[in-house]
Short mmCIF file of C-alpha atoms in Angstrom, two decimals:
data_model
loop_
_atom_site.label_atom_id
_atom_site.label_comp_id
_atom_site.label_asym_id
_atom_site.label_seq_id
_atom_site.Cartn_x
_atom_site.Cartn_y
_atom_site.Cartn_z
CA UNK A 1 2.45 -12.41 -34.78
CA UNK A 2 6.11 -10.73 -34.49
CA UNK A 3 4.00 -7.47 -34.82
CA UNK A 4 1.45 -8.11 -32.02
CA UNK A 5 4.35 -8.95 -29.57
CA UNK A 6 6.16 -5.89 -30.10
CA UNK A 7 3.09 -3.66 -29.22
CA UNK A 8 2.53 -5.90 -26.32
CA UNK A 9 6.25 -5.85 -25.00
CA UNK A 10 6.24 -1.72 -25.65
CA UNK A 11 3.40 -1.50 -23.77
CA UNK A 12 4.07 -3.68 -20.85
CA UNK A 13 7.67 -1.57 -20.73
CA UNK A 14 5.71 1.98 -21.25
CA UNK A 15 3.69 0.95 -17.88
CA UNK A 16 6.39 -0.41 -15.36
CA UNK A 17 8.31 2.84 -16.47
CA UNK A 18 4.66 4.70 -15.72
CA UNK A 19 5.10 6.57 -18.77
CA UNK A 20 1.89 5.25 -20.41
CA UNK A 21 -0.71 7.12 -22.08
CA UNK A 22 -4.35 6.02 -21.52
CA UNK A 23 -5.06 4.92 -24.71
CA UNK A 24 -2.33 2.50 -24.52
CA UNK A 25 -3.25 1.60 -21.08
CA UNK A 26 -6.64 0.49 -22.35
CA UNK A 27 -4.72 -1.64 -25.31
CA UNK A 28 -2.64 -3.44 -22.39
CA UNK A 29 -5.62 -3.61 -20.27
CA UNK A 30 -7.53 -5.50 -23.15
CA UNK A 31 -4.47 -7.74 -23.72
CA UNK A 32 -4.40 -8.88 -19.49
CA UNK A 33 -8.50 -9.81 -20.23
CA UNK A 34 -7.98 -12.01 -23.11
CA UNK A 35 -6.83 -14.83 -20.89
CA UNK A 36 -6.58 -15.10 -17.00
CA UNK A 37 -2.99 -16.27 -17.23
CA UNK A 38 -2.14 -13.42 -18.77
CA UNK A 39 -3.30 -10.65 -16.25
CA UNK A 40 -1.92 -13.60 -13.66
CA UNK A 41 1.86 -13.35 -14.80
CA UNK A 42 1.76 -10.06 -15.39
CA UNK A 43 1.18 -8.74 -11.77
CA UNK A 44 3.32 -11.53 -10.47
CA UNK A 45 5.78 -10.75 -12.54
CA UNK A 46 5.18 -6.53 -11.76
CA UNK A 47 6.30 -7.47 -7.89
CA UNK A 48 9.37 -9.24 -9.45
CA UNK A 49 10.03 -5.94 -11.66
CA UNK A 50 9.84 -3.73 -8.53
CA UNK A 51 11.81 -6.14 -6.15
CA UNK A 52 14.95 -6.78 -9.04
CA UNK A 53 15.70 -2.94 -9.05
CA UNK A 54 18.54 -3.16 -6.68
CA UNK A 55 20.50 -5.23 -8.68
CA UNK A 56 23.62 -4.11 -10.43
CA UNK A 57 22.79 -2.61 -14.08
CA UNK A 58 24.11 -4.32 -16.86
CA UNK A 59 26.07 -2.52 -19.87
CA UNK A 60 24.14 -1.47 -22.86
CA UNK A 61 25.86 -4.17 -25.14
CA UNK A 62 24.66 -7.25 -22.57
CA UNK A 63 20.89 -5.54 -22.26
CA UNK A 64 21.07 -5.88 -26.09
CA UNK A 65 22.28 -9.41 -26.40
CA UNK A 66 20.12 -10.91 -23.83
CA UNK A 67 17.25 -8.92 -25.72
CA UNK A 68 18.59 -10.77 -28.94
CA UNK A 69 18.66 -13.63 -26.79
CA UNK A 70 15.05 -13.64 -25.10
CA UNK A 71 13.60 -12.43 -28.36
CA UNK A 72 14.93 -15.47 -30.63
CA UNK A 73 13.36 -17.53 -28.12
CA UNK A 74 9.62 -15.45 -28.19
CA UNK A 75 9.34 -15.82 -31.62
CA UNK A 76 11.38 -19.02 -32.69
CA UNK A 77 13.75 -17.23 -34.80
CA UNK A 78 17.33 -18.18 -35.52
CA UNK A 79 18.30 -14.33 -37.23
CA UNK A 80 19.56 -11.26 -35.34
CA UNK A 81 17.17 -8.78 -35.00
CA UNK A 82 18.82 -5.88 -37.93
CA UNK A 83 18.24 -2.10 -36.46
CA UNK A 84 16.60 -3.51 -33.28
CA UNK A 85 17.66 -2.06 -30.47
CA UNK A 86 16.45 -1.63 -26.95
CA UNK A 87 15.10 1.58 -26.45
CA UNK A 88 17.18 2.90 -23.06
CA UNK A 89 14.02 4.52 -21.44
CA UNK A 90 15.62 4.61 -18.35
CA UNK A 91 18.82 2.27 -16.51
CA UNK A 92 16.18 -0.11 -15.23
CA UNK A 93 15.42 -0.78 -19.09
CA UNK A 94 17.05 -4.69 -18.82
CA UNK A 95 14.64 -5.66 -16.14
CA UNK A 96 11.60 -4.44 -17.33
CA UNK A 97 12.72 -6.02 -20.90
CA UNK A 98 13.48 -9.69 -19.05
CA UNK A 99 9.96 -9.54 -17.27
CA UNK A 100 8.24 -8.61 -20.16
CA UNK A 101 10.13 -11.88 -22.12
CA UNK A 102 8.30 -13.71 -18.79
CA UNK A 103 5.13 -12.63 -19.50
CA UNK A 104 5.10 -13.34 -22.83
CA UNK A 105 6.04 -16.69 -22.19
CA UNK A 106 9.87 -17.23 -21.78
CA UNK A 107 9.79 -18.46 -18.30
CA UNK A 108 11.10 -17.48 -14.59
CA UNK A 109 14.12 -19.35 -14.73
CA UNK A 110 15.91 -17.76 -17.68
CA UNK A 111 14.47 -14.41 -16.10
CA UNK A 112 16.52 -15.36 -13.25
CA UNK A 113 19.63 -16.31 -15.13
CA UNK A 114 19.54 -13.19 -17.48
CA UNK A 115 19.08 -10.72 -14.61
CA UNK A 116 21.74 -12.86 -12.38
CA UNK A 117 25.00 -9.97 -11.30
CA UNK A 118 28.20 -10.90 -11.49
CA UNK A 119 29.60 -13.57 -8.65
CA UNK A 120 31.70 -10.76 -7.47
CA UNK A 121 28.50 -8.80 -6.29
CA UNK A 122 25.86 -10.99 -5.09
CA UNK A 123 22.45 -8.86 -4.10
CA UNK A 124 21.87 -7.54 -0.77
CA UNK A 125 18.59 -9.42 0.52
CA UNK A 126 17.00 -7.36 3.01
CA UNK A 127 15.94 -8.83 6.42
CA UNK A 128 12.73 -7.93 7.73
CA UNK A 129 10.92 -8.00 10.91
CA UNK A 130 7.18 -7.41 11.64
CA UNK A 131 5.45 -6.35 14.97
CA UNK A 132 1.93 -7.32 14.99
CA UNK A 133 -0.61 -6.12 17.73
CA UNK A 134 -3.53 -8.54 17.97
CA UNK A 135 -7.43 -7.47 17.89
CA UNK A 136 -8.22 -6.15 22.02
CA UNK A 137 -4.19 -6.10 22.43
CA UNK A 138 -2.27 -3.38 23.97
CA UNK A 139 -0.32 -0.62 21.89
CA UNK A 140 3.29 -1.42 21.09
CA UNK A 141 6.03 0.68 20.93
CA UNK A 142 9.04 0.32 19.17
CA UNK A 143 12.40 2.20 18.24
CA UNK A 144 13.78 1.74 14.53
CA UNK A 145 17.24 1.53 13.84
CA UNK A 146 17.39 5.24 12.77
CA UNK A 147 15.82 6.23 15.45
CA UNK A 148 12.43 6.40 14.47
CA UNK A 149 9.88 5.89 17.32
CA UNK A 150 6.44 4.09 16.26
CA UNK A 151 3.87 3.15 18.05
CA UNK A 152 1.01 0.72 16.59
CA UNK A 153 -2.00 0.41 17.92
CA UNK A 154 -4.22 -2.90 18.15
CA UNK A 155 -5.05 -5.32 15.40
CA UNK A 156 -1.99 -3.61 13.48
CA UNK A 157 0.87 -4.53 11.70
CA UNK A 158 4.15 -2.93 10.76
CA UNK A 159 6.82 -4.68 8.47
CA UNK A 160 10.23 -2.86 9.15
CA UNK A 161 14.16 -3.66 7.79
CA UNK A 162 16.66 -4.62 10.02
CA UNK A 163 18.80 -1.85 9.12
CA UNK A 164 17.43 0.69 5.98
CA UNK A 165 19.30 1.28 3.10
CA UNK A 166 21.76 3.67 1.91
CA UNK A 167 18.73 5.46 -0.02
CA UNK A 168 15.64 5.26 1.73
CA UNK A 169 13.60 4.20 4.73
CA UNK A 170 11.06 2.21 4.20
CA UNK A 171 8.15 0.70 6.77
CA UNK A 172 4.76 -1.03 5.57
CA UNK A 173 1.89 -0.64 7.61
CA UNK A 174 -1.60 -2.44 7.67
CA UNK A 175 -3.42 -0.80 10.62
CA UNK A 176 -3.42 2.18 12.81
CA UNK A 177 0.33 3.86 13.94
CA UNK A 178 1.76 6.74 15.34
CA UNK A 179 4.63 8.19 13.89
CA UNK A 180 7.55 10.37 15.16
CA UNK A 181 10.21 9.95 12.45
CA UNK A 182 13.83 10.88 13.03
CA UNK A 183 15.56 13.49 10.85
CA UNK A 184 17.47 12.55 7.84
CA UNK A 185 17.51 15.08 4.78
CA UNK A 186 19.74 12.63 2.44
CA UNK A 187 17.10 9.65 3.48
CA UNK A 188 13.21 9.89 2.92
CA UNK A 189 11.25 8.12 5.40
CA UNK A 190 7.98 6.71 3.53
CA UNK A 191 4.98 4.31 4.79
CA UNK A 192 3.69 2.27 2.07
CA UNK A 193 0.01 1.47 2.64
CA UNK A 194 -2.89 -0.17 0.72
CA UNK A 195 -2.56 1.84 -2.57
CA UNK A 196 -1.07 5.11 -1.08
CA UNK A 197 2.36 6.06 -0.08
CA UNK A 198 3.04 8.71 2.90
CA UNK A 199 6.45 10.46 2.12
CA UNK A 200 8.09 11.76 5.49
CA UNK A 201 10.60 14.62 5.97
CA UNK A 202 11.04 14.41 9.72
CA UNK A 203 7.74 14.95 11.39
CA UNK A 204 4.76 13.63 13.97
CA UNK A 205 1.70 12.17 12.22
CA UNK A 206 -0.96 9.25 12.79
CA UNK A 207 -2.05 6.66 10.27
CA UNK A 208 -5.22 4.28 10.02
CA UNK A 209 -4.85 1.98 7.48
CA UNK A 210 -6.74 -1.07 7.77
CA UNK A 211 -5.91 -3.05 4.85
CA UNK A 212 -10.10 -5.01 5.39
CA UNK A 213 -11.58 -1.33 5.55
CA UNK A 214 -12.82 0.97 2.79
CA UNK A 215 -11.14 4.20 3.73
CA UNK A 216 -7.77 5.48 4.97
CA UNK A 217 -7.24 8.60 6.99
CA UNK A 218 -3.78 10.18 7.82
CA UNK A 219 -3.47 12.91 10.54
CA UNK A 220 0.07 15.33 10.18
CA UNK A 221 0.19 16.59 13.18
CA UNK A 222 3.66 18.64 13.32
CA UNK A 223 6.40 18.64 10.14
CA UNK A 224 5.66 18.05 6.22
CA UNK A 225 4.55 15.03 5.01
CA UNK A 226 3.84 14.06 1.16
CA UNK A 227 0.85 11.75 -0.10
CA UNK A 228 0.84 9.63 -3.24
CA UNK A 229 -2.14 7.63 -4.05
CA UNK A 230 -2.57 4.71 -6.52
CA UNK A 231 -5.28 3.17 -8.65
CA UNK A 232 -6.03 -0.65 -8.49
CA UNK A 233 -3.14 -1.09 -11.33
CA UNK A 234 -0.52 0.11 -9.21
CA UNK A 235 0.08 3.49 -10.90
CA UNK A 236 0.08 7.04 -9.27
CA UNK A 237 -3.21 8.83 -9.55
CA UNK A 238 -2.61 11.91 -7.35
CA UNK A 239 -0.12 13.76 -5.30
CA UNK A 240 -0.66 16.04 -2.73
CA UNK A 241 1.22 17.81 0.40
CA UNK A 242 -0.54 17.60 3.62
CA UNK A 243 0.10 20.86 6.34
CA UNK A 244 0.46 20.41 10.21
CA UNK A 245 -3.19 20.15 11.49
CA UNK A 246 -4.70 18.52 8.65
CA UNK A 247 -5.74 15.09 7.62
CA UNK A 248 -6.44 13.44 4.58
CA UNK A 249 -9.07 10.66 3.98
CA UNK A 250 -8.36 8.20 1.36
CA UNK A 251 -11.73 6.11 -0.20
CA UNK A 252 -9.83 3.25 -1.94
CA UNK A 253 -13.37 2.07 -3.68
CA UNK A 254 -14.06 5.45 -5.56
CA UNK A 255 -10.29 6.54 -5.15
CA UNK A 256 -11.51 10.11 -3.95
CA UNK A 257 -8.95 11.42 -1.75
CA UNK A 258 -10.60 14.51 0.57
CA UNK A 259 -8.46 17.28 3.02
CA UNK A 260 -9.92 18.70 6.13
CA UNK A 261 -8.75 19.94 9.64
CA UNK A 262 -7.79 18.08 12.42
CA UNK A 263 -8.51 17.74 15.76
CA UNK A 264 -4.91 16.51 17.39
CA UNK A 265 -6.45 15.71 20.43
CA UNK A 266 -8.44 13.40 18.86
CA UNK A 267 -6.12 11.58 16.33
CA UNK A 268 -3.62 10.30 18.54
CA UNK A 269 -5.71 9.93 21.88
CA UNK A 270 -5.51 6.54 21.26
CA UNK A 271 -1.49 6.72 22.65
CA UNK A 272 -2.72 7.85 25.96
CA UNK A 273 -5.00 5.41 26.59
CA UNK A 274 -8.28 6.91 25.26
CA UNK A 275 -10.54 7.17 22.67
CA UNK A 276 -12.56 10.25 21.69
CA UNK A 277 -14.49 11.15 18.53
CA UNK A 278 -15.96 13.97 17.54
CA UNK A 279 -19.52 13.85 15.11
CA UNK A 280 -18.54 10.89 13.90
CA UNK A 281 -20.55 7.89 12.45
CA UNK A 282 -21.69 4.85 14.11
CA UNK A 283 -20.29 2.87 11.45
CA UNK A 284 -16.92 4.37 11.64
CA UNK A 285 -17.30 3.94 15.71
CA UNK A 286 -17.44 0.41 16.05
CA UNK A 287 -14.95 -0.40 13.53
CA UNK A 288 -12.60 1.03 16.35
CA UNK A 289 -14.22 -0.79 19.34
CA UNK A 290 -13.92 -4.27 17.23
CA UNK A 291 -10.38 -3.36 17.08
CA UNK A 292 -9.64 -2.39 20.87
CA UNK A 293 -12.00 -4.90 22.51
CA UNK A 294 -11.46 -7.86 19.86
CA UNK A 295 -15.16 -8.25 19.17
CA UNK A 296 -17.78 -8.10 16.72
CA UNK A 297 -20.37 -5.54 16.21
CA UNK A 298 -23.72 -6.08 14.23
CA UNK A 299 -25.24 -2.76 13.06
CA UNK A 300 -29.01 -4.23 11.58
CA UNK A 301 -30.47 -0.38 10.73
CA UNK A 302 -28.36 1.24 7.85
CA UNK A 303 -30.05 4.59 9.42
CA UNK A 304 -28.23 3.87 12.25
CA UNK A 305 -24.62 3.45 11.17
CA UNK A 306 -25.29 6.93 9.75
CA UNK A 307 -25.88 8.61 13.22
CA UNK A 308 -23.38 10.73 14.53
CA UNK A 309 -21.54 11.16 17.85
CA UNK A 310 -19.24 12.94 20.13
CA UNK A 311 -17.91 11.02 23.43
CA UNK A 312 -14.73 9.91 25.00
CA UNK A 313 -13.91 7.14 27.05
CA UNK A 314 -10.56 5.47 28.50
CA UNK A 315 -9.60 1.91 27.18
CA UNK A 316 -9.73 0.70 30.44
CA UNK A 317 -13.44 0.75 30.19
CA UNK A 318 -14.86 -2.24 29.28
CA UNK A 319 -17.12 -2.66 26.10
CA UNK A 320 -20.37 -2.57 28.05
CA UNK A 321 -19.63 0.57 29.61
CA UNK A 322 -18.58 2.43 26.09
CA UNK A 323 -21.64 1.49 24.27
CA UNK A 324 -23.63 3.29 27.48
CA UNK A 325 -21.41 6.11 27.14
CA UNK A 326 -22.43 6.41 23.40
CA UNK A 327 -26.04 5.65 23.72
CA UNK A 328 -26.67 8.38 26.12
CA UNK A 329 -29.72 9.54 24.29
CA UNK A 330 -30.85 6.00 24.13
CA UNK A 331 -31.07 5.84 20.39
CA UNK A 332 -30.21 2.06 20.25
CA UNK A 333 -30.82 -1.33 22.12
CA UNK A 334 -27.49 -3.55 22.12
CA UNK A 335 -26.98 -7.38 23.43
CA UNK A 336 -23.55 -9.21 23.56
CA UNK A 337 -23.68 -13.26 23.53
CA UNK A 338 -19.79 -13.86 23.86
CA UNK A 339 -17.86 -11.92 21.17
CA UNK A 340 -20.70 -10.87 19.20
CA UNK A 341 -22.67 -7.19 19.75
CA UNK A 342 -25.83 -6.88 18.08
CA UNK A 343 -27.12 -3.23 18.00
CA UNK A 344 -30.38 -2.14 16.67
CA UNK A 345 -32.77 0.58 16.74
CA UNK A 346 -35.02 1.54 19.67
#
């Protein structure tokens, strides 16, 4: 039993330190499907391992006597553990040692106690705020306390600190925003999405980022931006660096991640009060008029999401009026009974 715990505890360590191999993330992965409770502690207790990694590091001798500690208590055994010591993968090692003692059963409390830092240095909590923009609401734009000016665009949200760290800037997005990020070489700027992560030094770009749709696509429109993209597991898949006039679409059900050029003109319209597109799909189309007009569109004819189109129209159009402007060639009938649009083919 001792012996099956190790491999488990090595491996849980190996992956929040993403230095696993695949073999041994198939062994962990098998472990998480042998019961529900594990797989449900272990991604709990993940977001615990990532949010504990501003605390103050302990010294080598306390990481080893709390692992004494937590491991006595694993395995029910009263004797020191004789040549056992905690491998010092990286500073971080304590944490990622106390939430793998959680997961394998120790509990959150003594978690909390272990990884408590001294009274003299309590934590710094970060404050947060969030702007949302509701579904047929009008574009917000805000200033962040570096300077930062972003501007999200309807049915969006942006979490934000009060004040960012001494390290880093970071925002999380869910929706559609406009970037122009303020200057700071000793601070990266990054935008956490659904499983990606746009790195910023200093530039102009536009996000969508739904977190209910299939697909994200980022537009760099001046500057040099970085992308990281994750698998479902949390762990970094690809990396890539994205040039002015170029945007990247991100398909977060195959994980395929696809570079083409841009079209500024047609990324950030949306700031000016427009919208255009340019050959694109039906499907695609209405997913953006849902957003700006807070309604819902009903596509019967899978032939018909499929279709293509070019057009542009100003937001001050109603909904009525855009769907005329993109039916010109009369490929499609369309009927709206209060906040529902049902289109089909003609």
């Amino acid at each position: 039993m001792p012996d099956r715990h190790n491999h488990i505890e090595e491996l849980v360590i190996r992956y929040l330190q993403q230095d696993i191999s695949e073999e041994e993330l198939r062994e962990l992965d098998q472990w998480l499907q042998e019961a529900s409770e594990n797989k449900d502690n272990f991604f709990r207790l993940k977001d615990i391992y990532d949010s504990a990694k501003g605390y103050k590091l302990w010294s080598e001798e306390e990481i080893e006597q709390s692992w004494q500690r937590m491991y006595r208590k694993i395995f029910h055994s009263h004797a020191d553990l004789p040549g056992k010591k905690v491998p010092l993968y990286t500073p971080l090692k304590y944490i990622a040692v106390a939430v793998v003692a959680i997961a394998l059963g120790i509990g959150i409390g003594e978690f909390r106690e272990n990884r408590r830092p001294p009274a003299e240095t309590p934590p710094q909590v970060t404050a947060y705020n969030e702007i949302r923009v509701k579904k047929g609401g009008t574009p917000n734009t805000l200033v962040l306390s570096d300077g930062t000016k972003v501007m999200l665009n309807a049915a969006g949200a942006l979490r934000f600190p009060t004040s960012f760290s001494d390290s880093t800037r970071e925002v999380f997005l869910d929706g559609e925003a406009y970037f122009e990020v303020a200057n700071d070489p000793e601070k990266l700027f990054i935008v956490r999405l659904n499983r990606q992560n746009v790195i910023v030094h200093g530039t102009n770009f536009n996000i969508e980022a739904y977190r209910d749709e299939s697909y994200n696509i980022v537009t760099l429109l001046s500057g040099s931006i970085s992308l990281e993209t994750m698998n479902g597991n949390g762990e970094k898949t690809e990396r890539l660096v994205l040039e002015p006039g170029r945007k990247a679409y991100f398909d977060s059900a195959s994980g395929a991640v696809s570079v083409e050029e841009a079209d500024a003109s047609l990324s950030n319209a949306w700031t000016k009060g427009e919208y255009k597109f340019k050959d694109e799909p039906l499907a695609l189309i209405v997913k953006r008029l849902e957003n700006y007009y807070d309604v819902n569109i009903h596509v019967s004819d899978e032939r018909l999401k499929r279709i293509k189109y070019t057009g542009t129209f100003s937001l001050d159009q109603n909904i009525q009026q855009v769907l005329r402007i993109i039916n010109h060639e009369k490929q499609f009938l369309f009927q709206q009974t209060g906040n529902d649009i049902y289109i089909k083919r003609k």
